[in-house]
CSV table of C-alpha atoms in Angstrom, one decimal:
chain,number,residue,atom,x,y,z
A,1,UNK,CA,-39.7,29.0,31.8
A,2,UNK,CA,-41.2,29.6,28.4
A,3,UNK,CA,-39.7,26.5,27.0
A,4,UNK,CA,-41.0,24.3,29.8
A,5,UNK,CA,-44.7,25.1,29.2
A,6,UNK,CA,-44.5,25.5,25.4
A,7,UNK,CA,-46.5,22.2,24.7
A,8,UNK,CA,-49.1,22.8,27.3
A,9,UNK,CA,-49.9,26.2,25.9
A,10,UNK,CA,-50.4,24.9,22.4
A,11,UNK,CA,-53.9,26.0,21.2
A,12,UNK,CA,-54.9,22.6,19.7
A,13,UNK,CA,-53.1,19.8,21.6
A,14,UNK,CA,-53.8,18.9,25.2
A,15,UNK,CA,-52.2,16.2,27.4
A,16,UNK,CA,-54.6,13.4,26.3
A,17,UNK,CA,-54.2,14.1,22.6
A,18,UNK,CA,-50.4,14.1,23.0
A,19,UNK,CA,-50.5,10.7,24.6
A,20,UNK,CA,-52.7,9.3,21.9
A,21,UNK,CA,-50.5,10.7,19.2
A,22,UNK,CA,-47.4,9.1,20.7
A,23,UNK,CA,-49.0,5.7,21.1
A,24,UNK,CA,-50.4,5.8,17.6
A,25,UNK,CA,-47.0,6.7,16.2
A,26,UNK,CA,-45.3,3.9,18.1
A,27,UNK,CA,-47.7,1.3,16.7
A,28,UNK,CA,-47.2,2.5,13.1
A,29,UNK,CA,-43.4,3.0,13.3
A,30,UNK,CA,-40.8,0.1,13.4
A,31,UNK,CA,-38.9,-0.4,16.7
A,32,UNK,CA,-35.8,1.8,16.8
A,33,UNK,CA,-32.5,-0.1,16.3
A,34,UNK,CA,-30.0,0.1,19.1
A,35,UNK,CA,-26.3,0.9,18.5
A,36,UNK,CA,-25.4,-2.7,18.9
A,37,UNK,CA,-27.9,-3.7,16.3
A,38,UNK,CA,-26.5,-1.3,13.8
A,39,UNK,CA,-22.9,-2.3,14.4
A,40,UNK,CA,-23.9,-6.0,13.9
A,41,UNK,CA,-25.7,-5.2,10.6
A,42,UNK,CA,-22.7,-3.3,9.3
A,43,UNK,CA,-20.3,-6.2,10.0
A,44,UNK,CA,-22.7,-8.9,9.0
A,45,UNK,CA,-22.0,-10.1,5.4
A,46,UNK,CA,-24.8,-9.7,2.9
A,47,UNK,CA,-24.5,-13.4,2.2
A,48,UNK,CA,-21.8,-16.0,2.4
A,49,UNK,CA,-21.8,-16.7,-1.3
A,50,UNK,CA,-21.3,-13.1,-2.2
A,51,UNK,CA,-18.3,-12.9,0.2
A,52,UNK,CA,-16.9,-16.1,-1.2
A,53,UNK,CA,-17.2,-14.7,-4.7
A,54,UNK,CA,-15.4,-11.5,-3.8
A,55,UNK,CA,-12.6,-13.5,-2.0
A,56,UNK,CA,-12.1,-15.7,-5.1
A,57,UNK,CA,-11.9,-12.5,-7.2
A,58,UNK,CA,-9.3,-11.0,-4.9
A,59,UNK,CA,-7.3,-14.3,-4.8
A,60,UNK,CA,-7.3,-14.4,-8.6
A,61,UNK,CA,-6.0,-10.8,-8.7
A,62,UNK,CA,-3.3,-11.7,-6.2
A,63,UNK,CA,-2.1,-14.6,-8.4
A,64,UNK,CA,-2.3,-12.5,-11.6
A,65,UNK,CA,0.0,-9.9,-9.9
A,66,UNK,CA,2.5,-12.7,-9.1
A,67,UNK,CA,2.5,-13.8,-12.8
A,68,UNK,CA,2.9,-10.2,-14.0
A,69,UNK,CA,5.8,-9.7,-11.6
A,70,UNK,CA,7.5,-12.8,-13.0
A,71,UNK,CA,7.0,-11.6,-16.6
A,72,UNK,CA,8.6,-8.3,-15.7
A,73,UNK,CA,5.4,-6.2,-15.7
A,74,UNK,CA,5.8,-4.7,-12.3
A,75,UNK,CA,3.5,-1.7,-12.8
A,76,UNK,CA,0.7,-4.0,-13.8
A,77,UNK,CA,1.4,-6.3,-10.9
A,78,UNK,CA,1.1,-3.4,-8.5
A,79,UNK,CA,-2.2,-2.5,-10.0
A,80,UNK,CA,-3.5,-6.0,-9.6
A,81,UNK,CA,-2.4,-6.2,-6.0
A,82,UNK,CA,-4.0,-2.8,-5.2
A,83,UNK,CA,-7.3,-4.0,-6.7
A,84,UNK,CA,-7.1,-7.2,-4.6
A,85,UNK,CA,-6.3,-5.1,-1.6
A,86,UNK,CA,-9.5,-3.1,-2.1
A,87,UNK,CA,-11.6,-6.2,-2.2
A,88,UNK,CA,-9.9,-7.8,0.8
A,89,UNK,CA,-10.5,-4.6,2.7
A,90,UNK,CA,-14.2,-4.5,1.8
A,91,UNK,CA,-14.8,-8.0,3.2
A,92,UNK,CA,-12.6,-7.5,6.3
A,93,UNK,CA,-9.8,-10.0,5.4
A,94,UNK,CA,-7.0,-8.6,7.5
A,95,UNK,CA,-4.5,-11.4,7.0
A,96,UNK,CA,-4.9,-11.3,3.3
A,97,UNK,CA,-4.4,-7.5,3.4
A,98,UNK,CA,-1.1,-8.1,5.2
A,99,UNK,CA,0.0,-10.5,2.5
A,100,UNK,CA,-0.8,-8.0,-0.2
A,101,UNK,CA,1.2,-5.3,1.6
A,102,UNK,CA,4.2,-7.7,1.5
A,103,UNK,CA,3.9,-8.0,-2.2
A,104,UNK,CA,3.3,-4.2,-2.7
A,105,UNK,CA,6.4,-3.5,-0.6
A,106,UNK,CA,8.6,-5.6,-2.8
A,107,UNK,CA,7.0,-4.2,-6.0
A,108,UNK,CA,7.4,-0.6,-5.0
A,109,UNK,CA,11.0,-1.2,-4.0
A,110,UNK,CA,11.9,-2.8,-7.4
A,111,UNK,CA,10.2,0.2,-9.1
A,112,UNK,CA,12.2,2.6,-7.0
A,113,UNK,CA,9.1,4.0,-5.3
A,114,UNK,CA,10.6,4.1,-1.9
A,115,UNK,CA,8.1,6.3,0.0
A,116,UNK,CA,5.2,4.0,-1.2
A,117,UNK,CA,7.2,1.0,-0.2
A,118,UNK,CA,7.8,2.3,3.3
A,119,UNK,CA,4.1,3.1,3.6
A,120,UNK,CA,3.1,-0.4,2.6
A,121,UNK,CA,5.6,-1.9,5.1
A,122,UNK,CA,4.3,0.2,7.9
A,123,UNK,CA,0.7,-0.8,7.1
A,124,UNK,CA,1.8,-4.4,7.1
A,125,UNK,CA,3.3,-3.9,10.5
A,126,UNK,CA,0.1,-2.3,11.8
A,127,UNK,CA,-2.0,-5.3,10.6
A,128,UNK,CA,0.5,-7.7,12.2
A,129,UNK,CA,0.1,-5.8,15.5
A,130,UNK,CA,-3.7,-5.8,15.2
A,131,UNK,CA,-3.9,-9.6,14.7
A,132,UNK,CA,-1.0,-10.2,17.2
A,133,UNK,CA,1.1,-11.9,14.5
A,134,UNK,CA,4.5,-11.6,16.2
A,135,UNK,CA,6.5,-13.3,13.5
A,136,UNK,CA,5.1,-11.0,10.8
A,137,UNK,CA,5.9,-8.0,13.1
A,138,UNK,CA,9.6,-9.2,13.2
A,139,UNK,CA,9.9,-9.4,9.4
A,140,UNK,CA,8.0,-6.2,8.8
A,141,UNK,CA,10.3,-4.3,11.2
A,142,UNK,CA,13.4,-5.8,9.5
A,143,UNK,CA,12.0,-4.7,6.1
A,144,UNK,CA,11.4,-1.1,7.4
A,145,UNK,CA,14.9,-1.1,9.0
A,146,UNK,CA,16.5,-2.2,5.8
A,147,UNK,CA,14.8,0.5,3.8
A,148,UNK,CA,15.8,3.1,6.3
A,149,UNK,CA,19.4,1.9,6.0
A,150,UNK,CA,19.3,2.2,2.2
A,151,UNK,CA,18.0,5.7,2.7
A,152,UNK,CA,21.1,6.6,4.7
A,153,UNK,CA,19.5,6.5,8.2
A,154,UNK,CA,21.6,3.9,10.1
A,155,UNK,CA,20.6,5.2,13.6
A,156,UNK,CA,16.9,5.0,12.9
A,157,UNK,CA,17.3,1.6,11.3
A,158,UNK,CA,19.3,0.3,14.3
A,159,UNK,CA,16.4,1.2,16.6
A,160,UNK,CA,14.0,-0.6,14.3
A,161,UNK,CA,16.1,-3.7,14.1
A,162,UNK,CA,16.4,-3.6,17.9
A,163,UNK,CA,12.6,-3.6,18.2
A,164,UNK,CA,12.5,-6.7,15.9
A,165,UNK,CA,15.1,-8.4,18.0
A,166,UNK,CA,13.2,-7.8,21.2
A,167,UNK,CA,10.1,-9.4,19.8
A,168,UNK,CA,12.1,-12.3,18.4
A,169,UNK,CA,13.7,-12.9,21.8
A,170,UNK,CA,10.3,-12.6,23.6
A,171,UNK,CA,8.7,-15.4,21.5
A,172,UNK,CA,12.0,-17.3,21.2
A,173,UNK,CA,12.0,-17.2,17.4
A,174,UNK,CA,15.4,-18.4,16.2
A,175,UNK,CA,15.0,-17.3,12.6
A,176,UNK,CA,13.9,-13.8,13.7
A,177,UNK,CA,16.8,-13.5,16.1
A,178,UNK,CA,19.3,-14.4,13.4
A,179,UNK,CA,17.9,-12.0,10.9
A,180,UNK,CA,17.5,-9.1,13.4
A,181,UNK,CA,21.0,-9.6,14.8
A,182,UNK,CA,22.5,-9.7,11.3
A,183,UNK,CA,20.7,-6.5,10.2
A,184,UNK,CA,21.5,-4.8,13.5
A,185,UNK,CA,25.2,-5.6,12.8
A,186,UNK,CA,24.8,-4.0,9.4
A,187,UNK,CA,23.4,-0.8,10.9
A,188,UNK,CA,26.1,-0.7,13.6
A,189,UNK,CA,28.8,-1.1,11.0
A,190,UNK,CA,27.4,1.8,9.0
A,191,UNK,CA,27.7,3.9,12.2
A,192,UNK,CA,31.4,3.0,12.2
A,193,UNK,CA,31.3,0.6,15.2
A,194,UNK,CA,33.0,-2.3,13.5
A,195,UNK,CA,34.0,-4.3,16.6
A,196,UNK,CA,30.5,-4.2,17.9
A,197,UNK,CA,29.1,-5.1,14.5
A,198,UNK,CA,31.5,-8.1,14.4
A,199,UNK,CA,30.1,-9.4,17.7
A,200,UNK,CA,26.5,-9.0,16.5
A,201,UNK,CA,27.3,-10.9,13.3
A,202,UNK,CA,28.9,-13.7,15.2
A,203,UNK,CA,25.8,-14.0,17.5
A,204,UNK,CA,23.6,-14.0,14.4
A,205,UNK,CA,25.6,-16.9,12.9
A,206,UNK,CA,24.8,-19.0,16.0
A,207,UNK,CA,21.0,-18.7,15.3
A,208,UNK,CA,21.3,-19.1,11.6
A,209,UNK,CA,23.2,-22.4,12.0
A,210,UNK,CA,20.5,-23.6,14.4
A,211,UNK,CA,17.8,-23.0,11.8
A,212,UNK,CA,19.8,-24.4,8.9
A,213,UNK,CA,19.4,-21.2,6.9
A,214,UNK,CA,22.5,-21.6,4.7
A,215,UNK,CA,21.6,-18.6,2.5
A,216,UNK,CA,21.1,-16.4,5.5
A,217,UNK,CA,24.3,-17.7,7.0
A,218,UNK,CA,26.2,-16.9,3.8
A,219,UNK,CA,24.7,-13.3,3.8
A,220,UNK,CA,25.8,-12.9,7.5
A,221,UNK,CA,29.3,-14.2,6.6
A,222,UNK,CA,29.6,-11.6,3.8
A,223,UNK,CA,28.4,-8.9,6.3
A,224,UNK,CA,31.0,-10.1,8.7
A,225,UNK,CA,33.7,-10.0,6.0
A,226,UNK,CA,32.8,-6.4,5.2
A,227,UNK,CA,33.2,-5.5,8.9
A,228,UNK,CA,36.6,-7.2,9.1
A,229,UNK,CA,37.7,-5.5,5.9
A,230,UNK,CA,36.7,-2.1,7.2
A,231,UNK,CA,38.6,-2.9,10.4
A,232,UNK,CA,41.7,-3.8,8.4
A,233,UNK,CA,41.6,-7.4,9.7
A,234,UNK,CA,42.6,-9.2,6.5
A,235,UNK,CA,43.1,-12.6,8.0
A,236,UNK,CA,39.5,-12.5,9.4
A,237,UNK,CA,38.3,-11.0,6.1
A,238,UNK,CA,39.7,-13.8,3.9
A,239,UNK,CA,38.5,-16.7,6.1
A,240,UNK,CA,35.0,-15.1,6.5
A,241,UNK,CA,34.5,-14.3,2.8
A,242,UNK,CA,35.8,-17.8,2.0
A,243,UNK,CA,33.1,-19.4,4.2
A,244,UNK,CA,30.4,-17.2,2.5
A,245,UNK,CA,31.7,-18.3,-0.9
A,246,UNK,CA,31.5,-22.0,0.0
A,247,UNK,CA,28.0,-21.7,1.4
A,248,UNK,CA,26.7,-19.7,-1.5
A,249,UNK,CA,28.1,-22.2,-4.0
A,250,UNK,CA,26.4,-25.1,-2.2
A,251,UNK,CA,23.0,-23.3,-2.5
A,252,UNK,CA,23.6,-21.8,-6.0
A,253,UNK,CA,23.1,-18.4,-4.3
A,254,UNK,CA,24.6,-16.3,-7.0
A,255,UNK,CA,24.1,-12.9,-5.2
A,256,UNK,CA,26.1,-14.0,-2.2
A,257,UNK,CA,28.7,-15.8,-4.4
A,258,UNK,CA,29.4,-12.6,-6.3
A,259,UNK,CA,29.6,-10.6,-3.1
A,260,UNK,CA,32.0,-13.0,-1.5
A,261,UNK,CA,34.3,-12.9,-4.6
A,262,UNK,CA,34.3,-9.1,-4.5
A,263,UNK,CA,35.3,-9.2,-0.9
A,264,UNK,CA,38.0,-11.7,-1.5
A,265,UNK,CA,39.4,-9.7,-4.4
A,266,UNK,CA,39.6,-6.6,-2.3
A,267,UNK,CA,41.2,-8.5,0.6
A,268,UNK,CA,43.8,-10.4,-1.4
A,269,UNK,CA,44.7,-7.2,-3.4
A,270,UNK,CA,45.2,-5.3,-0.1
A,271,UNK,CA,47.8,-7.9,1.1
A,272,UNK,CA,49.6,-8.2,-2.3
A,273,UNK,CA,48.1,-11.6,-3.4
A,274,UNK,CA,47.4,-10.3,-6.9
A,275,UNK,CA,47.6,-13.7,-8.6
A,276,UNK,CA,44.8,-15.0,-6.4
A,277,UNK,CA,42.8,-11.8,-7.0
A,278,UNK,CA,43.0,-12.3,-10.8
A,279,UNK,CA,41.9,-16.0,-10.4
A,280,UNK,CA,38.9,-14.8,-8.5
A,281,UNK,CA,38.1,-12.1,-11.0
A,282,UNK,CA,38.2,-14.8,-13.7
A,283,UNK,CA,35.6,-16.8,-11.7
A,284,UNK,CA,33.5,-13.7,-11.3
A,285,UNK,CA,33.5,-12.9,-15.0
A,286,UNK,CA,32.7,-16.5,-16.0
A,287,UNK,CA,29.8,-16.5,-13.5
A,288,UNK,CA,28.4,-13.2,-14.8
A,289,UNK,CA,28.6,-14.5,-18.4
A,290,UNK,CA,26.9,-17.8,-17.4
A,291,UNK,CA,24.1,-15.7,-15.8
A,292,UNK,CA,24.0,-13.5,-18.9
A,293,UNK,CA,24.0,-10.6,-16.5
A,294,UNK,CA,25.5,-7.6,-18.3
A,295,UNK,CA,25.5,-5.5,-15.1
A,296,UNK,CA,27.7,-8.0,-13.4
A,297,UNK,CA,29.9,-8.3,-16.5
A,298,UNK,CA,30.4,-4.6,-16.3
A,299,UNK,CA,31.5,-4.8,-12.7
A,300,UNK,CA,33.9,-7.6,-13.5
A,301,UNK,CA,35.5,-5.5,-16.3
A,302,UNK,CA,35.9,-2.5,-14.0
A,303,UNK,CA,37.4,-4.6,-11.3
A,304,UNK,CA,39.9,-6.1,-13.8
A,305,UNK,CA,40.8,-2.5,-15.0
A,306,UNK,CA,41.3,-1.2,-11.5
A,307,UNK,CA,43.6,-4.0,-10.5
A,308,UNK,CA,45.7,-3.7,-13.6
A,309,UNK,CA,45.9,0.0,-13.1
A,310,UNK,CA,47.0,-0.5,-9.5
A,311,UNK,CA,49.8,-2.8,-10.8
A,312,UNK,CA,50.9,-0.4,-13.5
A,313,UNK,CA,49.6,-2.6,-16.3
A,314,UNK,CA,48.1,0.4,-18.1
A,315,UNK,CA,47.4,-1.1,-21.5
A,316,UNK,CA,45.5,-4.0,-19.9
A,317,UNK,CA,43.7,-1.6,-17.7
A,318,UNK,CA,42.7,0.5,-20.7
A,319,UNK,CA,41.4,-2.6,-22.5
A,320,UNK,CA,39.2,-3.5,-19.6
A,321,UNK,CA,37.9,0.1,-19.1
A,322,UNK,CA,36.9,0.2,-22.8
A,323,UNK,CA,35.1,-3.1,-22.5
A,324,UNK,CA,33.3,-1.8,-19.4
A,325,UNK,CA,32.4,1.4,-21.3
A,326,UNK,CA,30.9,-0.5,-24.2
A,327,UNK,CA,28.9,-2.7,-21.8
A,328,UNK,CA,27.5,0.5,-20.0
A,329,UNK,CA,26.5,1.8,-23.4
A,330,UNK,CA,24.7,-1.4,-24.2
A,331,UNK,CA,22.9,-1.1,-20.9
A,332,UNK,CA,22.1,2.5,-21.8
A,333,UNK,CA,23.6,3.5,-18.4
A,334,UNK,CA,24.9,7.0,-19.3
A,335,UNK,CA,25.8,7.8,-15.7
A,336,UNK,CA,28.0,4.7,-15.4
A,337,UNK,CA,29.5,5.3,-18.9
A,338,UNK,CA,30.5,8.9,-18.0
A,339,UNK,CA,32.1,7.7,-14.7
A,340,UNK,CA,34.1,5.0,-16.5
A,341,UNK,CA,35.2,7.4,-19.3
A,342,UNK,CA,36.4,9.8,-16.6
A,343,UNK,CA,38.4,7.1,-14.8
A,344,UNK,CA,40.0,6.0,-18.1
A,345,UNK,CA,40.8,9.7,-18.9
A,346,UNK,CA,42.4,10.3,-15.5
A,347,UNK,CA,44.5,7.1,-15.9
A,348,UNK,CA,45.7,8.1,-19.4
A,349,UNK,CA,46.7,11.6,-18.1
A,350,UNK,CA,48.6,10.0,-15.3
A,351,UNK,CA,50.4,7.7,-17.8
A,352,UNK,CA,51.1,10.7,-20.0
A,353,UNK,CA,52.6,12.7,-17.2
A,354,UNK,CA,54.7,9.7,-16.1
A,355,UNK,CA,56.0,9.2,-19.6
A,356,UNK,CA,57.0,12.8,-19.9
A,357,UNK,CA,59.0,12.6,-16.6
A,358,UNK,CA,60.7,9.4,-17.7
């Protein structure tokens, strides 16, 4: 009750003076803004020219990052993209932010910063969902699934690829269905379900042929070859890797070409076609040297060494192991160098024991 009559009991103010005070205050004070007015002001750009200037600045940083990536300065590229992202965020450019997250994902992956790469991918997915960009959702989910697969989580990656496949089917996106099926096959194979993986890859090939994606088709053929090899189906393995090799050569796709050769070497060696395996290794080494790729040269030398060792050609095997060791040393890859030295040492011990018995 005290609170109700507090104003009326004030020793100075009476009812008429209170009314006068309120009216006078109203006339001198600006009209109070509504919540809608405030929201509108917050979202209203200061002026169009300022926004355009900021957007141009962010676009320049985006292009600078691309050039830095090409020149090999990935750390600097990431910094440029982060600066661009901050500007795009300040002016509410959602689509541009999504594009930046794509570049950041790629940059972080190449730098080996996987947790940051995953965060960028998930933010990309969130933006794609906000703007109802279903195609970007498909590719963002495939990127996340691929990273999960690389981190040794095939079950989680399979669920993610399945989500991407469902969206692709819903919007009848052929490219998305081909990619998602191929990746789902990869996750399924990692779980040991090779026959199911083979079916998924074959379905993926149907979509990839329809879109004319020859590089994607070559990649799926290589995945299919891996599944056939794991299932000990050498006839299917050789024909599938062969198809991948032909497609990769037609598009100068060196990554898939090297993968296909590796698969064919393994398959032909398994069925005793060693001469064909050596022919393929010769092609592999020539390709690696043409590309001036020391890492791939090292792999070629090691494959030569292992095949010679398998056939009992220990001197040839030793020569190739030593060439591989020298290449690893040139690459300053101490881990690979130690591994190769260990393999050579084990082989020489085996040769020594065999010589003693003979």
